[in-house]
Amino acid sequence: MAFTVLIPARLASTRLPNKPLADIAGKPMVVRVAERARSSSAQTVVVAADSPSIVEACAAHGVQAVLTGVDHPSGTDRLAEASRKLGLADSHVVVNVQGDEPLIDPALIDAVAALLDGAGDAVMSTAAHPITSVAEFTNPNVVKVVTDARQLALYFSRAPIPWWRDGYADAIASLPTTAPLRHVGIYGYRCDFLRAFPLLPPAPLEHLEALEQLRALWHGHRIAVHVTADAPGPGVDTPEDLERVRRLFLP
């Protein structure tokens, strides 16, 4: 199955300025992400950048990049523009790999693409893995997802879901008997929906939870969820995260 990986990259970051260009063992982080994506089955890997400096850094390392607008409110909007500039067909599958995931598993990229290709009534796909600690389950920075019998998303939340009514009468001291799932921020789209998504009115639940994917559910669309046994490698949000990842690239 032919699919394209698009990697959104923007210079502005409140916690880590110029994040896409942060050095990791001699290469910019966004280049490290692209190299991991190239190890997947993707036909093409393209960085969607908001700055010529990112495009130039990618070119210096042989990575294809396309310059997009600077005022996009989200990475999804940026990828919608990139998909148009690249002339991708409406039925073509795009996988959105975040530009701060230099340890992304190429097999996970393939799984998200394949899931969407086989899920006829889903317009998006994503991934999740089992949560194994109470601290992670109760952390609002950890996004949870619950699915139906066909592994289609029912809801995403920062709250601890599913709620164990009989087990949490006093406090959350253990995990539910059905393992909760942590959402992994990787998405597959068919290009027609990728380009239509930014035009959908934002949803009230999206604003409350600060989770963009709830817009799709609010408007009646389906999101297929690939459940993997293992957590992905650490992403980079802060200077501390960057140092942690840099150590992993040391020989």
PDB file of C-alpha atoms in Angstrom:
ATOM      1  CA  MET A   1       0.000   0.000   0.000  1.00  0.00           C
ATOM      2  CA  ALA A   2       1.372   3.390  -1.015  1.00  0.00           C
ATOM      3  CA  PHE A   3       1.242   6.146   1.586  1.00  0.00           C
ATOM      4  CA  THR A   4       3.067   9.358   2.411  1.00  0.00           C
ATOM      5  CA  VAL A   5       4.473  10.508   5.743  1.00  0.00           C
ATOM      6  CA  LEU A   6       4.081  14.229   6.388  1.00  0.00           C
ATOM      7  CA  ILE A   7       5.953  15.770   9.328  1.00  0.00           C
ATOM      8  CA  PRO A   8       4.694  19.166  10.557  1.00  0.00           C
ATOM      9  CA  ALA A   9       7.490  21.409  11.822  1.00  0.00           C
ATOM     10  CA  ARG A  10       7.304  24.944  13.185  1.00  0.00           C
ATOM     11  CA  LEU A  11       9.937  27.054  14.887  1.00  0.00           C
ATOM     12  CA  ALA A  12       7.704  28.578  17.569  1.00  0.00           C
ATOM     13  CA  SER A  13       7.590  26.550  20.777  1.00  0.00           C
ATOM     14  CA  THR A  14       6.971  27.981  24.216  1.00  0.00           C
ATOM     15  CA  ARG A  15       8.936  25.317  26.072  1.00  0.00           C
ATOM     16  CA  LEU A  16      11.696  24.649  23.522  1.00  0.00           C
ATOM     17  CA  PRO A  17      12.290  27.427  20.946  1.00  0.00           C
ATOM     18  CA  ASN A  18      13.506  26.340  17.488  1.00  0.00           C
ATOM     19  CA  LYS A  19      12.698  22.751  18.411  1.00  0.00           C
ATOM     20  CA  PRO A  20      12.831  21.259  14.883  1.00  0.00           C
ATOM     21  CA  LEU A  21      16.434  22.452  14.519  1.00  0.00           C
ATOM     22  CA  ALA A  22      17.628  21.211  17.927  1.00  0.00           C
ATOM     23  CA  ASP A  23      20.798  19.195  17.455  1.00  0.00           C
ATOM     24  CA  ILE A  24      20.673  15.461  18.153  1.00  0.00           C
ATOM     25  CA  ALA A  25      24.037  13.798  17.568  1.00  0.00           C
ATOM     26  CA  GLY A  26      24.965  16.153  14.734  1.00  0.00           C
ATOM     27  CA  LYS A  27      21.627  16.376  12.939  1.00  0.00           C
ATOM     28  CA  PRO A  28      18.502  18.553  13.447  1.00  0.00           C
ATOM     29  CA  MET A  29      15.714  16.791  15.298  1.00  0.00           C
ATOM     30  CA  VAL A  30      13.301  17.031  12.359  1.00  0.00           C
ATOM     31  CA  VAL A  31      15.881  15.247  10.190  1.00  0.00           C
ATOM     32  CA  ARG A  32      16.137  12.480  12.805  1.00  0.00           C
ATOM     33  CA  VAL A  33      12.352  12.098  12.665  1.00  0.00           C
ATOM     34  CA  ALA A  34      12.399  11.940   8.863  1.00  0.00           C
ATOM     35  CA  GLU A  35      15.128   9.300   8.933  1.00  0.00           C
ATOM     36  CA  ARG A  36      13.037   7.114  11.222  1.00  0.00           C
ATOM     37  CA  ALA A  37      10.019   7.596   8.966  1.00  0.00           C
ATOM     38  CA  ARG A  38      12.101   6.586   5.952  1.00  0.00           C
ATOM     39  CA  SER A  39      12.602   3.194   7.604  1.00  0.00           C
ATOM     40  CA  SER A  40       8.849   2.629   7.330  1.00  0.00           C
ATOM     41  CA  SER A  41       7.120   1.481   4.147  1.00  0.00           C
ATOM     42  CA  ALA A  42       6.177   5.045   3.203  1.00  0.00           C
ATOM     43  CA  GLN A  43       6.483   5.891  -0.464  1.00  0.00           C
ATOM     44  CA  THR A  44       7.592   9.422   0.380  1.00  0.00           C
ATOM     45  CA  VAL A  45       8.561  11.342   3.536  1.00  0.00           C
ATOM     46  CA  VAL A  46       8.098  15.131   3.458  1.00  0.00           C
ATOM     47  CA  VAL A  47       8.563  17.781   6.135  1.00  0.00           C
ATOM     48  CA  ALA A  48       5.902  20.518   6.140  1.00  0.00           C
ATOM     49  CA  ALA A  49       7.788  23.525   7.489  1.00  0.00           C
ATOM     50  CA  ASP A  50       6.811  27.040   8.493  1.00  0.00           C
ATOM     51  CA  SER A  51      10.272  28.530   7.963  1.00  0.00           C
ATOM     52  CA  PRO A  52      12.882  28.566   5.192  1.00  0.00           C
ATOM     53  CA  SER A  53      15.505  27.673   7.819  1.00  0.00           C
ATOM     54  CA  ILE A  54      13.798  24.312   8.370  1.00  0.00           C
ATOM     55  CA  VAL A  55      13.565  23.692   4.616  1.00  0.00           C
ATOM     56  CA  GLU A  56      17.276  24.528   4.245  1.00  0.00           C
ATOM     57  CA  ALA A  57      18.261  22.257   7.136  1.00  0.00           C
ATOM     58  CA  CYS A  58      16.295  19.395   5.611  1.00  0.00           C
ATOM     59  CA  ALA A  59      17.833  19.968   2.170  1.00  0.00           C
ATOM     60  CA  ALA A  60      21.320  19.875   3.685  1.00  0.00           C
ATOM     61  CA  HIS A  61      20.590  16.319   4.846  1.00  0.00           C
ATOM     62  CA  GLY A  62      18.756  15.124   1.758  1.00  0.00           C
ATOM     63  CA  VAL A  63      15.258  15.344   3.277  1.00  0.00           C
ATOM     64  CA  GLN A  64      12.383  16.648   1.150  1.00  0.00           C
ATOM     65  CA  ALA A  65      10.527  19.629   2.647  1.00  0.00           C
ATOM     66  CA  VAL A  66       7.777  21.987   1.559  1.00  0.00           C
ATOM     67  CA  LEU A  67       7.293  25.518   2.875  1.00  0.00           C
ATOM     68  CA  THR A  68       3.842  26.227   4.312  1.00  0.00           C
ATOM     69  CA  GLY A  69       2.186  29.265   5.886  1.00  0.00           C
ATOM     70  CA  VAL A  70       3.259  30.612   9.259  1.00  0.00           C
ATOM     71  CA  ASP A  71      -0.234  31.233  10.641  1.00  0.00           C
ATOM     72  CA  HIS A  72      -1.700  27.717  10.745  1.00  0.00           C
ATOM     73  CA  PRO A  73      -3.499  27.074  14.068  1.00  0.00           C
ATOM     74  CA  SER A  74      -2.519  23.392  14.107  1.00  0.00           C
ATOM     75  CA  GLY A  75      -0.296  20.799  12.518  1.00  0.00           C
ATOM     76  CA  THR A  76      -3.324  19.346  10.751  1.00  0.00           C
ATOM     77  CA  ASP A  77      -3.935  22.648   8.946  1.00  0.00           C
ATOM     78  CA  ARG A  78      -0.273  22.703   7.951  1.00  0.00           C
ATOM     79  CA  LEU A  79      -0.449  19.192   6.522  1.00  0.00           C
ATOM     80  CA  ALA A  80      -3.642  20.022   4.620  1.00  0.00           C
ATOM     81  CA  GLU A  81      -1.764  22.788   2.821  1.00  0.00           C
ATOM     82  CA  ALA A  82       1.236  20.515   2.215  1.00  0.00           C
ATOM     83  CA  SER A  83      -0.974  17.791   0.738  1.00  0.00           C
ATOM     84  CA  ARG A  84      -2.378  20.306  -1.750  1.00  0.00           C
ATOM     85  CA  LYS A  85       1.074  21.593  -2.695  1.00  0.00           C
ATOM     86  CA  LEU A  86       2.251  18.027  -3.270  1.00  0.00           C
ATOM     87  CA  GLY A  87      -0.772  17.268  -5.444  1.00  0.00           C
ATOM     88  CA  LEU A  88      -1.769  14.168  -3.462  1.00  0.00           C
ATOM     89  CA  ALA A  89      -4.945  12.434  -4.629  1.00  0.00           C
ATOM     90  CA  ASP A  90      -8.068  12.529  -2.451  1.00  0.00           C
ATOM     91  CA  SER A  91      -7.860   8.772  -1.779  1.00  0.00           C
ATOM     92  CA  HIS A  92      -4.152   8.817  -0.905  1.00  0.00           C
ATOM     93  CA  VAL A  93      -3.266   7.949   2.704  1.00  0.00           C
ATOM     94  CA  VAL A  94      -1.107  10.355   4.702  1.00  0.00           C
ATOM     95  CA  VAL A  95       0.421   9.560   8.086  1.00  0.00           C
ATOM     96  CA  ASN A  96       1.081  12.536  10.347  1.00  0.00           C
ATOM     97  CA  VAL A  97       4.292  11.878  12.284  1.00  0.00           C
ATOM     98  CA  GLN A  98       4.982  14.579  14.861  1.00  0.00           C
ATOM     99  CA  GLY A  99       8.214  16.512  14.345  1.00  0.00           C
ATOM    100  CA  ASP A 100       9.329  15.959  17.937  1.00  0.00           C
ATOM    101  CA  GLU A 101       9.351  12.138  17.826  1.00  0.00           C
ATOM    102  CA  PRO A 102      12.938  11.234  16.837  1.00  0.00           C
ATOM    103  CA  LEU A 103      12.487   7.706  18.217  1.00  0.00           C
ATOM    104  CA  ILE A 104       9.201   6.893  16.455  1.00  0.00           C
ATOM    105  CA  ASP A 105       8.918   3.200  15.594  1.00  0.00           C
ATOM    106  CA  PRO A 106       8.722   2.716  11.793  1.00  0.00           C
ATOM    107  CA  ALA A 107       6.530  -0.354  12.366  1.00  0.00           C
ATOM    108  CA  LEU A 108       4.001   1.836  14.175  1.00  0.00           C
ATOM    109  CA  ILE A 109       3.842   4.158  11.158  1.00  0.00           C
ATOM    110  CA  ASP A 110       3.141   1.176   8.917  1.00  0.00           C
ATOM    111  CA  ALA A 111       0.457  -0.143  11.282  1.00  0.00           C
ATOM    112  CA  VAL A 112      -1.418   3.179  11.387  1.00  0.00           C
ATOM    113  CA  ALA A 113      -1.353   3.432   7.592  1.00  0.00           C
ATOM    114  CA  ALA A 114      -2.468  -0.171   7.088  1.00  0.00           C
ATOM    115  CA  LEU A 115      -5.279   0.190   9.624  1.00  0.00           C
ATOM    116  CA  LEU A 116      -6.805   3.123   7.780  1.00  0.00           C
ATOM    117  CA  ASP A 117      -6.426   1.384   4.439  1.00  0.00           C
ATOM    118  CA  GLY A 118      -8.534  -1.510   5.749  1.00  0.00           C
ATOM    119  CA  ALA A 119     -11.069   0.479   7.798  1.00  0.00           C
ATOM    120  CA  GLY A 120     -13.720   1.396   5.255  1.00  0.00           C
ATOM    121  CA  ASP A 121     -15.915   3.556   7.498  1.00  0.00           C
ATOM    122  CA  ALA A 122     -13.068   5.350   9.320  1.00  0.00           C
ATOM    123  CA  VAL A 123     -11.647   8.602   7.979  1.00  0.00           C
ATOM    124  CA  MET A 124      -8.721   8.652  10.408  1.00  0.00           C
ATOM    125  CA  SER A 125      -6.508   6.181  12.237  1.00  0.00           C
ATOM    126  CA  THR A 126      -4.296   6.539  15.285  1.00  0.00           C
ATOM    127  CA  ALA A 127      -2.598   4.408  17.938  1.00  0.00           C
ATOM    128  CA  ALA A 128      -2.689   3.600  21.641  1.00  0.00           C
ATOM    129  CA  HIS A 129      -0.985   1.333  24.149  1.00  0.00           C
ATOM    130  CA  PRO A 130      -2.002  -0.076  27.566  1.00  0.00           C
ATOM    131  CA  ILE A 131      -1.438   2.097  30.619  1.00  0.00           C
ATOM    132  CA  THR A 132       0.467   0.272  33.346  1.00  0.00           C
ATOM    133  CA  SER A 133       0.594   2.738  36.239  1.00  0.00           C
ATOM    134  CA  VAL A 134      -1.931   4.655  38.319  1.00  0.00           C
ATOM    135  CA  ALA A 135       0.220   7.794  38.069  1.00  0.00           C
ATOM    136  CA  GLU A 136      -0.014   7.710  34.283  1.00  0.00           C
ATOM    137  CA  PHE A 137      -3.738   6.950  34.398  1.00  0.00           C
ATOM    138  CA  THR A 138      -4.495   9.980  36.578  1.00  0.00           C
ATOM    139  CA  ASN A 139      -2.093  12.393  34.820  1.00  0.00           C
ATOM    140  CA  PRO A 140      -4.091  14.959  32.779  1.00  0.00           C
ATOM    141  CA  ASN A 141      -1.128  15.346  30.423  1.00  0.00           C
ATOM    142  CA  VAL A 142      -1.616  11.705  29.410  1.00  0.00           C
ATOM    143  CA  VAL A 143      -4.456  11.454  26.890  1.00  0.00           C
ATOM    144  CA  LYS A 144      -6.655   8.371  27.221  1.00  0.00           C
ATOM    145  CA  VAL A 145      -8.900   6.731  24.624  1.00  0.00           C
ATOM    146  CA  VAL A 146     -11.717   4.205  24.889  1.00  0.00           C
ATOM    147  CA  THR A 147     -12.776   2.107  21.906  1.00  0.00           C
ATOM    148  CA  ASP A 148     -15.658  -0.070  20.807  1.00  0.00           C
ATOM    149  CA  ALA A 149     -15.566  -3.745  19.830  1.00  0.00           C
ATOM    150  CA  ARG A 150     -14.126  -2.892  16.405  1.00  0.00           C
ATOM    151  CA  GLN A 151     -11.327  -0.733  17.870  1.00  0.00           C
ATOM    152  CA  LEU A 152     -13.009   2.482  16.757  1.00  0.00           C
ATOM    153  CA  ALA A 153     -12.584   5.404  19.128  1.00  0.00           C
ATOM    154  CA  LEU A 154     -15.547   6.252  21.348  1.00  0.00           C
ATOM    155  CA  TYR A 155     -13.877   9.133  23.197  1.00  0.00           C
ATOM    156  CA  PHE A 156     -10.536  10.743  24.005  1.00  0.00           C
ATOM    157  CA  SER A 157      -9.973  12.468  27.346  1.00  0.00           C
ATOM    158  CA  ARG A 158      -7.399  13.804  29.749  1.00  0.00           C
ATOM    159  CA  ALA A 159      -9.523  12.348  32.542  1.00  0.00           C
ATOM    160  CA  PRO A 160      -9.027   8.756  33.789  1.00  0.00           C
ATOM    161  CA  ILE A 161     -11.312   6.750  31.486  1.00  0.00           C
ATOM    162  CA  PRO A 162     -12.920   4.279  31.592  1.00  0.00           C
ATOM    163  CA  TRP A 163     -14.179   5.133  35.080  1.00  0.00           C
ATOM    164  CA  TRP A 164     -14.369   2.099  37.382  1.00  0.00           C
ATOM    165  CA  ARG A 165     -17.546   2.865  39.321  1.00  0.00           C
ATOM    166  CA  ASP A 166     -17.264   0.078  41.885  1.00  0.00           C
ATOM    167  CA  GLY A 167     -13.510   0.373  42.289  1.00  0.00           C
ATOM    168  CA  TYR A 168     -13.211   4.131  42.684  1.00  0.00           C
ATOM    169  CA  ALA A 169     -15.728   4.847  45.410  1.00  0.00           C
ATOM    170  CA  ASP A 170     -13.036   6.498  47.549  1.00  0.00           C
ATOM    171  CA  ALA A 171      -9.893   7.009  45.458  1.00  0.00           C
ATOM    172  CA  ILE A 172      -8.040   5.647  42.452  1.00  0.00           C
ATOM    173  CA  ALA A 173      -5.686   3.135  44.031  1.00  0.00           C
ATOM    174  CA  SER A 174      -5.400   0.683  41.138  1.00  0.00           C
ATOM    175  CA  LEU A 175      -6.065   0.404  37.420  1.00  0.00           C
ATOM    176  CA  PRO A 176      -9.442  -0.712  36.064  1.00  0.00           C
ATOM    177  CA  THR A 177      -9.898  -4.410  35.419  1.00  0.00           C
ATOM    178  CA  THR A 178      -9.984  -3.578  31.705  1.00  0.00           C
ATOM    179  CA  ALA A 179      -6.616  -2.005  30.919  1.00  0.00           C
ATOM    180  CA  PRO A 180      -6.992   1.680  30.017  1.00  0.00           C
ATOM    181  CA  LEU A 181      -5.297   2.936  26.859  1.00  0.00           C
ATOM    182  CA  ARG A 182      -2.916   5.827  26.398  1.00  0.00           C
ATOM    183  CA  HIS A 183      -3.351   7.652  23.118  1.00  0.00           C
ATOM    184  CA  VAL A 184      -0.266   8.006  20.929  1.00  0.00           C
ATOM    185  CA  GLY A 185      -0.209  11.186  18.838  1.00  0.00           C
ATOM    186  CA  ILE A 186       0.220   9.712  15.380  1.00  0.00           C
ATOM    187  CA  TYR A 187      -2.577   9.977  12.804  1.00  0.00           C
ATOM    188  CA  GLY A 188      -3.486   8.538   9.439  1.00  0.00           C
ATOM    189  CA  TYR A 189      -5.858  10.385   7.088  1.00  0.00           C
ATOM    190  CA  ARG A 190      -7.220   9.998   3.622  1.00  0.00           C
ATOM    191  CA  CYS A 191      -6.308  13.231   1.878  1.00  0.00           C
ATOM    192  CA  ASP A 192      -9.881  14.277   1.162  1.00  0.00           C
ATOM    193  CA  PHE A 193     -10.634  14.259   4.891  1.00  0.00           C
ATOM    194  CA  LEU A 194      -7.289  15.810   5.820  1.00  0.00           C
ATOM    195  CA  ARG A 195      -8.169  18.776   3.630  1.00  0.00           C
ATOM    196  CA  ALA A 196     -11.769  18.918   4.885  1.00  0.00           C
ATOM    197  CA  PHE A 197     -10.910  18.680   8.589  1.00  0.00           C
ATOM    198  CA  PRO A 198      -9.718  22.299   9.090  1.00  0.00           C
ATOM    199  CA  LEU A 199     -13.024  23.489   7.594  1.00  0.00           C
ATOM    200  CA  LEU A 200     -15.131  21.678  10.221  1.00  0.00           C
ATOM    201  CA  PRO A 201     -16.401  23.966  12.994  1.00  0.00           C
ATOM    202  CA  PRO A 202     -14.403  23.424  16.203  1.00  0.00           C
ATOM    203  CA  ALA A 203     -16.304  21.337  18.754  1.00  0.00           C
ATOM    204  CA  PRO A 204     -17.168  22.379  22.333  1.00  0.00           C
ATOM    205  CA  LEU A 205     -15.586  19.166  23.665  1.00  0.00           C
ATOM    206  CA  GLU A 206     -12.443  19.929  21.675  1.00  0.00           C
ATOM    207  CA  HIS A 207     -12.126  23.250  23.509  1.00  0.00           C
ATOM    208  CA  LEU A 208     -12.837  21.738  26.933  1.00  0.00           C
ATOM    209  CA  GLU A 209     -10.311  18.913  26.621  1.00  0.00           C
ATOM    210  CA  ALA A 210      -7.873  20.766  24.330  1.00  0.00           C
ATOM    211  CA  LEU A 211      -7.889  17.718  22.040  1.00  0.00           C
ATOM    212  CA  GLU A 212      -8.268  18.422  18.326  1.00  0.00           C
ATOM    213  CA  GLN A 213      -9.236  14.838  17.421  1.00  0.00           C
ATOM    214  CA  LEU A 214     -12.531  15.268  19.274  1.00  0.00           C
ATOM    215  CA  ARG A 215     -13.655  17.506  16.421  1.00  0.00           C
ATOM    216  CA  ALA A 216     -13.827  14.473  14.141  1.00  0.00           C
ATOM    217  CA  LEU A 217     -15.923  12.482  16.631  1.00  0.00           C
ATOM    218  CA  TRP A 218     -18.191  15.459  17.346  1.00  0.00           C
ATOM    219  CA  HIS A 219     -19.088  15.682  13.669  1.00  0.00           C
ATOM    220  CA  GLY A 220     -19.845  11.959  13.422  1.00  0.00           C
ATOM    221  CA  HIS A 221     -16.640  10.688  11.837  1.00  0.00           C
ATOM    222  CA  ARG A 222     -14.882   7.475  12.901  1.00  0.00           C
ATOM    223  CA  ILE A 223     -11.291   7.050  14.059  1.00  0.00           C
ATOM    224  CA  ALA A 224      -9.734   3.562  13.977  1.00  0.00           C
ATOM    225  CA  VAL A 225      -7.268   2.803  16.786  1.00  0.00           C
ATOM    226  CA  HIS A 226      -4.271   0.484  16.474  1.00  0.00           C
ATOM    227  CA  VAL A 227      -3.404  -0.936  19.901  1.00  0.00           C
ATOM    228  CA  THR A 228       0.260  -1.758  20.315  1.00  0.00           C
ATOM    229  CA  ALA A 229       1.719  -3.614  23.283  1.00  0.00           C
ATOM    230  CA  ASP A 230       4.612  -1.207  23.773  1.00  0.00           C
ATOM    231  CA  ALA A 231       4.879   2.492  24.509  1.00  0.00           C
ATOM    232  CA  PRO A 232       6.666   4.543  21.831  1.00  0.00           C
ATOM    233  CA  GLY A 233      10.082   6.070  22.432  1.00  0.00           C
ATOM    234  CA  PRO A 234      10.125   9.376  24.308  1.00  0.00           C
ATOM    235  CA  GLY A 235       9.177  12.537  22.462  1.00  0.00           C
ATOM    236  CA  VAL A 236      10.729  15.954  22.991  1.00  0.00           C
ATOM    237  CA  ASP A 237       8.701  18.743  24.605  1.00  0.00           C
ATOM    238  CA  THR A 238      11.190  20.322  27.028  1.00  0.00           C
ATOM    239  CA  PRO A 239      14.968  20.910  27.316  1.00  0.00           C
ATOM    240  CA  GLU A 240      15.053  17.994  29.764  1.00  0.00           C
ATOM    241  CA  ASP A 241      13.406  15.719  27.181  1.00  0.00           C
ATOM    242  CA  LEU A 242      15.951  16.827  24.597  1.00  0.00           C
ATOM    243  CA  GLU A 243      18.880  15.930  26.849  1.00  0.00           C
ATOM    244  CA  ARG A 244      17.336  12.547  27.583  1.00  0.00           C
ATOM    245  CA  VAL A 245      16.962  11.763  23.886  1.00  0.00           C
ATOM    246  CA  ARG A 246      20.448  13.038  23.088  1.00  0.00           C
ATOM    247  CA  ARG A 247      21.893  10.526  25.542  1.00  0.00           C
ATOM    248  CA  LEU A 248      20.085   7.712  23.736  1.00  0.00           C
ATOM    249  CA  PHE A 249      21.881   8.639  20.494  1.00  0.00           C
ATOM    250  CA  LEU A 250      25.318   8.441  22.076  1.00  0.00           C
ATOM    251  CA  PRO A 251      27.482   5.571  20.781  1.00  0.00           C
TER     252      PRO A 251
END
